[in-house]
Amino acid sequence: GFFRRTVRQKLTYKPCANGDKKGCLIMRISRNRCQYCRMKKCLDTGMSHEAVRLGRCPKKDKPSRFNLFKISSNENHDRIDIDKQIKTEELILKIHDSFMAANKEFHALTCRYQQSKVLEVKCENDTKILCSRYLPAIVHFTTIFARDLTPFKKIDVHSQRNLVKQSLLEIAVIHSLYWNDETTFGKILDRFGYIVDILNCEQYGIFGQFLLDMFYSVQKLKKLELTDVELSVMAAMVLFSPDRPGLDIYKNTFLLEQMEDILCLALKSQFAQNHDNCEQLFTKIVEVLINLRTISGVYLEIILNSQIDIVDVS
């Protein structure tokens, strides 16, 4: 109906403030937020100006009474499915909103470094300085993102801190894709006053090796061409992982496992809407998450012992 009205009345809409590349999340419950992106979504899903011109389908193409009867007999089941879909959409929308709000906080923290000249990383000490700037910012981002999610607030404070700490480096990789352009990894790092030649990172000690492994992980994720919404849901999956060490298993296991299942379904629903190879893509995502967990296991303790303050999530 929205598409038909737009075409017939030749309506135009003010371009989205987020730009064409980012756009807005258009779902059943958020479709009225931005008419420009809503129209773009109509076109992306295959709606046709020609179909509007030709009008409704002839009577012979309409469903028969028998088919209508069959539909009504499944009405209760359909109602349950619709309610479930709406709840999933509400969760996805909230996660995406929280992700974007945390990004604004992250951007604010980087502004102080953008006043000075951008330097090239040339030694191990430079990588330490870069990480001392970057890691507190990503801790802050993860904390803001987490504490804005209602299920996270239901977890005890000790376990909240553990979830943030244990997911920190994995979320850093996922988050960095939001700031990267199509060719370079350095865009997020030059926001902190340094540019990095990835080929030389291996020479710069453990922090240089961390940046190198982070770069390779970002490249793997980039090839999957995930949307911002999918990245935000993926970050939530990492945050709510139920098998993190140091959690109170009696208090939190059921909630975390429930969230893991819900978020997996939410991510699959987004893949089904945005990609042709939904099942294959989800398999690749699982492989990436396993790889991120491995990288986190190698570097996390070193990072946490480098006197980088963890923001209190309580």
PDB file of N, CA and C in Angstrom, residues 244-296:
ATOM      1  N   ARG A 244      31.153 -18.976  28.908  1.00  0.00           N
ATOM      2  CA  ARG A 244      32.285 -18.164  29.353  1.00  0.00           C
ATOM      3  C   ARG A 244      32.742 -18.606  30.739  1.00  0.00           C
ATOM      4  N   PRO A 245      34.052 -18.612  30.990  1.00  0.00           N
ATOM      5  CA  PRO A 245      34.536 -18.955  32.331  1.00  0.00           C
ATOM      6  C   PRO A 245      34.176 -17.877  33.345  1.00  0.00           C
ATOM      7  N   GLY A 246      33.986 -18.310  34.588  1.00  0.00           N
ATOM      8  CA  GLY A 246      33.739 -17.364  35.669  1.00  0.00           C
ATOM      9  C   GLY A 246      32.289 -16.980  35.867  1.00  0.00           C
ATOM     10  N   LEU A 247      31.365 -17.597  35.105  1.00  0.00           N
ATOM     11  CA  LEU A 247      29.948 -17.276  35.258  1.00  0.00           C
ATOM     12  C   LEU A 247      29.328 -18.138  36.356  1.00  0.00           C
ATOM     13  N   ASP A 248      28.303 -17.605  37.010  1.00  0.00           N
ATOM     14  CA  ASP A 248      27.524 -18.383  37.974  1.00  0.00           C
ATOM     15  C   ASP A 248      26.550 -19.249  37.179  1.00  0.00           C
ATOM     16  N   ILE A 249      26.891 -20.528  36.991  1.00  0.00           N
ATOM     17  CA  ILE A 249      26.100 -21.388  36.102  1.00  0.00           C
ATOM     18  C   ILE A 249      24.694 -21.636  36.636  1.00  0.00           C
ATOM     19  N   TYR A 250      24.517 -21.585  37.947  1.00  0.00           N
ATOM     20  CA  TYR A 250      23.197 -21.839  38.516  1.00  0.00           C
ATOM     21  C   TYR A 250      22.250 -20.664  38.293  1.00  0.00           C
ATOM     22  N   LYS A 251      22.804 -19.466  38.276  1.00  0.00           N
ATOM     23  CA  LYS A 251      21.970 -18.274  38.110  1.00  0.00           C
ATOM     24  C   LYS A 251      21.718 -17.921  36.642  1.00  0.00           C
ATOM     25  N   ASN A 252      22.709 -18.156  35.785  1.00  0.00           N
ATOM     26  CA  ASN A 252      22.677 -17.534  34.455  1.00  0.00           C
ATOM     27  C   ASN A 252      22.575 -18.483  33.266  1.00  0.00           C
ATOM     28  N   THR A 253      22.829 -19.769  33.464  1.00  0.00           N
ATOM     29  CA  THR A 253      22.918 -20.682  32.323  1.00  0.00           C
ATOM     30  C   THR A 253      21.647 -20.697  31.489  1.00  0.00           C
ATOM     31  N   PHE A 254      20.490 -20.815  32.145  1.00  0.00           N
ATOM     32  CA  PHE A 254      19.228 -20.914  31.397  1.00  0.00           C
ATOM     33  C   PHE A 254      18.991 -19.657  30.565  1.00  0.00           C
ATOM     34  N   LEU A 255      19.171 -18.477  31.169  1.00  0.00           N
ATOM     35  CA  LEU A 255      18.946 -17.217  30.457  1.00  0.00           C
ATOM     36  C   LEU A 255      19.898 -17.083  29.272  1.00  0.00           C
ATOM     37  N   LEU A 256      21.170 -17.392  29.483  1.00  0.00           N
ATOM     38  CA  LEU A 256      22.160 -17.235  28.415  1.00  0.00           C
ATOM     39  C   LEU A 256      21.922 -18.230  27.281  1.00  0.00           C
ATOM     40  N   GLU A 257      21.575 -19.464  27.618  1.00  0.00           N
ATOM     41  CA  GLU A 257      21.286 -20.455  26.572  1.00  0.00           C
ATOM     42  C   GLU A 257      20.028 -20.077  25.803  1.00  0.00           C
ATOM     43  N   GLN A 258      19.041 -19.549  26.519  1.00  0.00           N
ATOM     44  CA  GLN A 258      17.815 -19.084  25.862  1.00  0.00           C
ATOM     45  C   GLN A 258      18.120 -17.930  24.911  1.00  0.00           C
ATOM     46  N   MET A 259      18.940 -16.980  25.359  1.00  0.00           N
ATOM     47  CA  MET A 259      19.319 -15.858  24.502  1.00  0.00           C
ATOM     48  C   MET A 259      20.121 -16.325  23.294  1.00  0.00           C
ATOM     49  N   GLU A 260      20.990 -17.297  23.493  1.00  0.00           N
ATOM     50  CA  GLU A 260      21.781 -17.828  22.380  1.00  0.00           C
ATOM     51  C   GLU A 260      20.869 -18.401  21.296  1.00  0.00           C
ATOM     52  N   ASP A 261      19.854 -19.161  21.708  1.00  0.00           N
ATOM     53  CA  ASP A 261      18.909 -19.746  20.737  1.00  0.00           C
ATOM     54  C   ASP A 261      18.124 -18.658  20.010  1.00  0.00           C
ATOM     55  N   ILE A 262      17.633 -17.680  20.775  1.00  0.00           N
ATOM     56  CA  ILE A 262      16.836 -16.597  20.183  1.00  0.00           C
ATOM     57  C   ILE A 262      17.666 -15.788  19.198  1.00  0.00           C
ATOM     58  N   LEU A 263      18.910 -15.493  19.564  1.00  0.00           N
ATOM     59  CA  LEU A 263      19.778 -14.685  18.701  1.00  0.00           C
ATOM     60  C   LEU A 263      20.199 -15.444  17.446  1.00  0.00           C
ATOM     61  N   CYS A 264      20.383 -16.749  17.565  1.00  0.00           N
ATOM     62  CA  CYS A 264      20.680 -17.561  16.372  1.00  0.00           C
ATOM     63  C   CYS A 264      19.528 -17.494  15.383  1.00  0.00           C
ATOM     64  N   LEU A 265      18.305 -17.617  15.890  1.00  0.00           N
ATOM     65  CA  LEU A 265      17.125 -17.526  15.024  1.00  0.00           C
ATOM     66  C   LEU A 265      16.991 -16.131  14.422  1.00  0.00           C
ATOM     67  N   ALA A 266      17.282 -15.109  15.233  1.00  0.00           N
ATOM     68  CA  ALA A 266      17.200 -13.726  14.744  1.00  0.00           C
ATOM     69  C   ALA A 266      18.204 -13.487  13.621  1.00  0.00           C
ATOM     70  N   LEU A 267      19.422 -14.003  13.792  1.00  0.00           N
ATOM     71  CA  LEU A 267      20.447 -13.830  12.762  1.00  0.00           C
ATOM     72  C   LEU A 267      20.071 -14.589  11.492  1.00  0.00           C
ATOM     73  N   LYS A 268      19.544 -15.799  11.656  1.00  0.00           N
ATOM     74  CA  LYS A 268      19.110 -16.577  10.488  1.00  0.00           C
ATOM     75  C   LYS A 268      17.979 -15.870   9.744  1.00  0.00           C
ATOM     76  N   SER A 269      17.074 -15.231  10.493  1.00  0.00           N
ATOM     77  CA  SER A 269      15.964 -14.515   9.844  1.00  0.00           C
ATOM     78  C   SER A 269      16.484 -13.350   9.013  1.00  0.00           C
ATOM     79  N   GLN A 270      17.523 -12.675   9.506  1.00  0.00           N
ATOM     80  CA  GLN A 270      18.129 -11.592   8.731  1.00  0.00           C
ATOM     81  C   GLN A 270      18.855 -12.121   7.500  1.00  0.00           C
ATOM     82  N   PHE A 271      19.544 -13.239   7.653  1.00  0.00           N
ATOM     83  CA  PHE A 271      20.221 -13.855   6.504  1.00  0.00           C
ATOM     84  C   PHE A 271      19.214 -14.235   5.422  1.00  0.00           C
ATOM     85  N   ALA A 272      18.067 -14.777   5.854  1.00  0.00           N
ATOM     86  CA  ALA A 272      17.045 -15.193   4.891  1.00  0.00           C
ATOM     87  C   ALA A 272      16.514 -14.003   4.094  1.00  0.00           C
ATOM     88  N   GLN A 273      16.446 -12.841   4.732  1.00  0.00           N
ATOM     89  CA  GLN A 273      15.951 -11.637   4.057  1.00  0.00           C
ATOM     90  C   GLN A 273      16.998 -11.011   3.140  1.00  0.00           C
ATOM     91  N   ASN A 274      18.267 -11.118   3.528  1.00  0.00           N
ATOM     92  CA  ASN A 274      19.306 -10.324   2.861  1.00  0.00           C
ATOM     93  C   ASN A 274      20.270 -11.110   1.981  1.00  0.00           C
ATOM     94  N   HIS A 275      20.261 -12.438   2.089  1.00  0.00           N
ATOM     95  CA  HIS A 275      21.253 -13.238   1.364  1.00  0.00           C
ATOM     96  C   HIS A 275      20.590 -14.455   0.721  1.00  0.00           C
ATOM     97  N   ASP A 276      21.160 -14.914  -0.362  1.00  0.00           N
ATOM     98  CA  ASP A 276      20.632 -16.088  -1.063  1.00  0.00           C
ATOM     99  C   ASP A 276      21.089 -17.396  -0.423  1.00  0.00           C
ATOM    100  N   ASN A 277      22.266 -17.392   0.173  1.00  0.00           N
ATOM    101  CA  ASN A 277      22.859 -18.624   0.713  1.00  0.00           C
ATOM    102  C   ASN A 277      22.779 -18.654   2.232  1.00  0.00           C
ATOM    103  N   CYS A 278      21.569 -18.607   2.771  1.00  0.00           N
ATOM    104  CA  CYS A 278      21.345 -18.442   4.211  1.00  0.00           C
ATOM    105  C   CYS A 278      22.054 -19.514   5.040  1.00  0.00           C
ATOM    106  N   GLU A 279      21.826 -20.792   4.733  1.00  0.00           N
ATOM    107  CA  GLU A 279      22.389 -21.875   5.542  1.00  0.00           C
ATOM    108  C   GLU A 279      23.916 -21.902   5.454  1.00  0.00           C
ATOM    109  N   GLN A 280      24.446 -21.740   4.255  1.00  0.00           N
ATOM    110  CA  GLN A 280      25.904 -21.730   4.083  1.00  0.00           C
ATOM    111  C   GLN A 280      26.533 -20.558   4.830  1.00  0.00           C
ATOM    112  N   LEU A 281      25.856 -19.421   4.785  1.00  0.00           N
ATOM    113  CA  LEU A 281      26.374 -18.232   5.450  1.00  0.00           C
ATOM    114  C   LEU A 281      26.426 -18.432   6.954  1.00  0.00           C
ATOM    115  N   PHE A 282      25.388 -19.039   7.523  1.00  0.00           N
ATOM    116  CA  PHE A 282      25.369 -19.259   8.971  1.00  0.00           C
ATOM    117  C   PHE A 282      26.489 -20.212   9.382  1.00  0.00           C
ATOM    118  N   THR A 283      26.750 -21.220   8.561  1.00  0.00           N
ATOM    119  CA  THR A 283      27.858 -22.141   8.835  1.00  0.00           C
ATOM    120  C   THR A 283      29.188 -21.391   8.859  1.00  0.00           C
ATOM    121  N   LYS A 284      29.363 -20.473   7.914  1.00  0.00           N
ATOM    122  CA  LYS A 284      30.595 -19.678   7.864  1.00  0.00           C
ATOM    123  C   LYS A 284      30.712 -18.765   9.085  1.00  0.00           C
ATOM    124  N   ILE A 285      29.571 -18.234   9.527  1.00  0.00           N
ATOM    125  CA  ILE A 285      29.574 -17.375  10.717  1.00  0.00           C
ATOM    126  C   ILE A 285      30.028 -18.160  11.942  1.00  0.00           C
ATOM    127  N   VAL A 286      29.540 -19.385  12.075  1.00  0.00           N
ATOM    128  CA  VAL A 286      29.954 -20.235  13.200  1.00  0.00           C
ATOM    129  C   VAL A 286      31.464 -20.461  13.155  1.00  0.00           C
ATOM    130  N   GLU A 287      32.006 -20.703  11.965  1.00  0.00           N
ATOM    131  CA  GLU A 287      33.456 -20.897  11.807  1.00  0.00           C
ATOM    132  C   GLU A 287      34.221 -19.639  12.220  1.00  0.00           C
ATOM    133  N   VAL A 288      33.698 -18.476  11.839  1.00  0.00           N
ATOM    134  CA  VAL A 288      34.343 -17.208  12.205  1.00  0.00           C
ATOM    135  C   VAL A 288      34.314 -17.014  13.718  1.00  0.00           C
ATOM    136  N   LEU A 289      33.173 -17.322  14.346  1.00  0.00           N
ATOM    137  CA  LEU A 289      33.050 -17.162  15.793  1.00  0.00           C
ATOM    138  C   LEU A 289      34.028 -18.073  16.534  1.00  0.00           C
ATOM    139  N   ILE A 290      34.213 -19.284  16.030  1.00  0.00           N
ATOM    140  CA  ILE A 290      35.186 -20.200  16.638  1.00  0.00           C
ATOM    141  C   ILE A 290      36.596 -19.627  16.513  1.00  0.00           C
ATOM    142  N   ASN A 291      36.893 -19.066  15.355  1.00  0.00           N
ATOM    143  CA  ASN A 291      38.208 -18.452  15.130  1.00  0.00           C
ATOM    144  C   ASN A 291      38.424 -17.255  16.059  1.00  0.00           C
ATOM    145  N   LEU A 292      37.386 -16.441  16.231  1.00  0.00           N
ATOM    146  CA  LEU A 292      37.487 -15.284  17.128  1.00  0.00           C
ATOM    147  C   LEU A 292      37.716 -15.722  18.567  1.00  0.00           C
ATOM    148  N   ARG A 293      37.044 -16.803  18.964  1.00  0.00           N
ATOM    149  CA  ARG A 293      37.236 -17.321  20.325  1.00  0.00           C
ATOM    150  C   ARG A 293      38.691 -17.771  20.529  1.00  0.00           C
ATOM    151  N   THR A 294      39.267 -18.380  19.502  1.00  0.00           N
ATOM    152  CA  THR A 294      40.664 -18.820  19.576  1.00  0.00           C
ATOM    153  C   THR A 294      41.606 -17.629  19.744  1.00  0.00           C
ATOM    154  N   ILE A 295      41.384 -16.586  18.943  1.00  0.00           N
ATOM    155  CA  ILE A 295      42.215 -15.376  19.030  1.00  0.00           C
ATOM    156  C   ILE A 295      42.086 -14.737  20.407  1.00  0.00           C
ATOM    157  N   SER A 296      40.862 -14.689  20.907  1.00  0.00           N
ATOM    158  CA  SER A 296      40.627 -14.119  22.231  1.00  0.00           C
ATOM    159  C   SER A 296      41.381 -14.904  23.296  1.00  0.00           C
TER     160      SER A 296
END
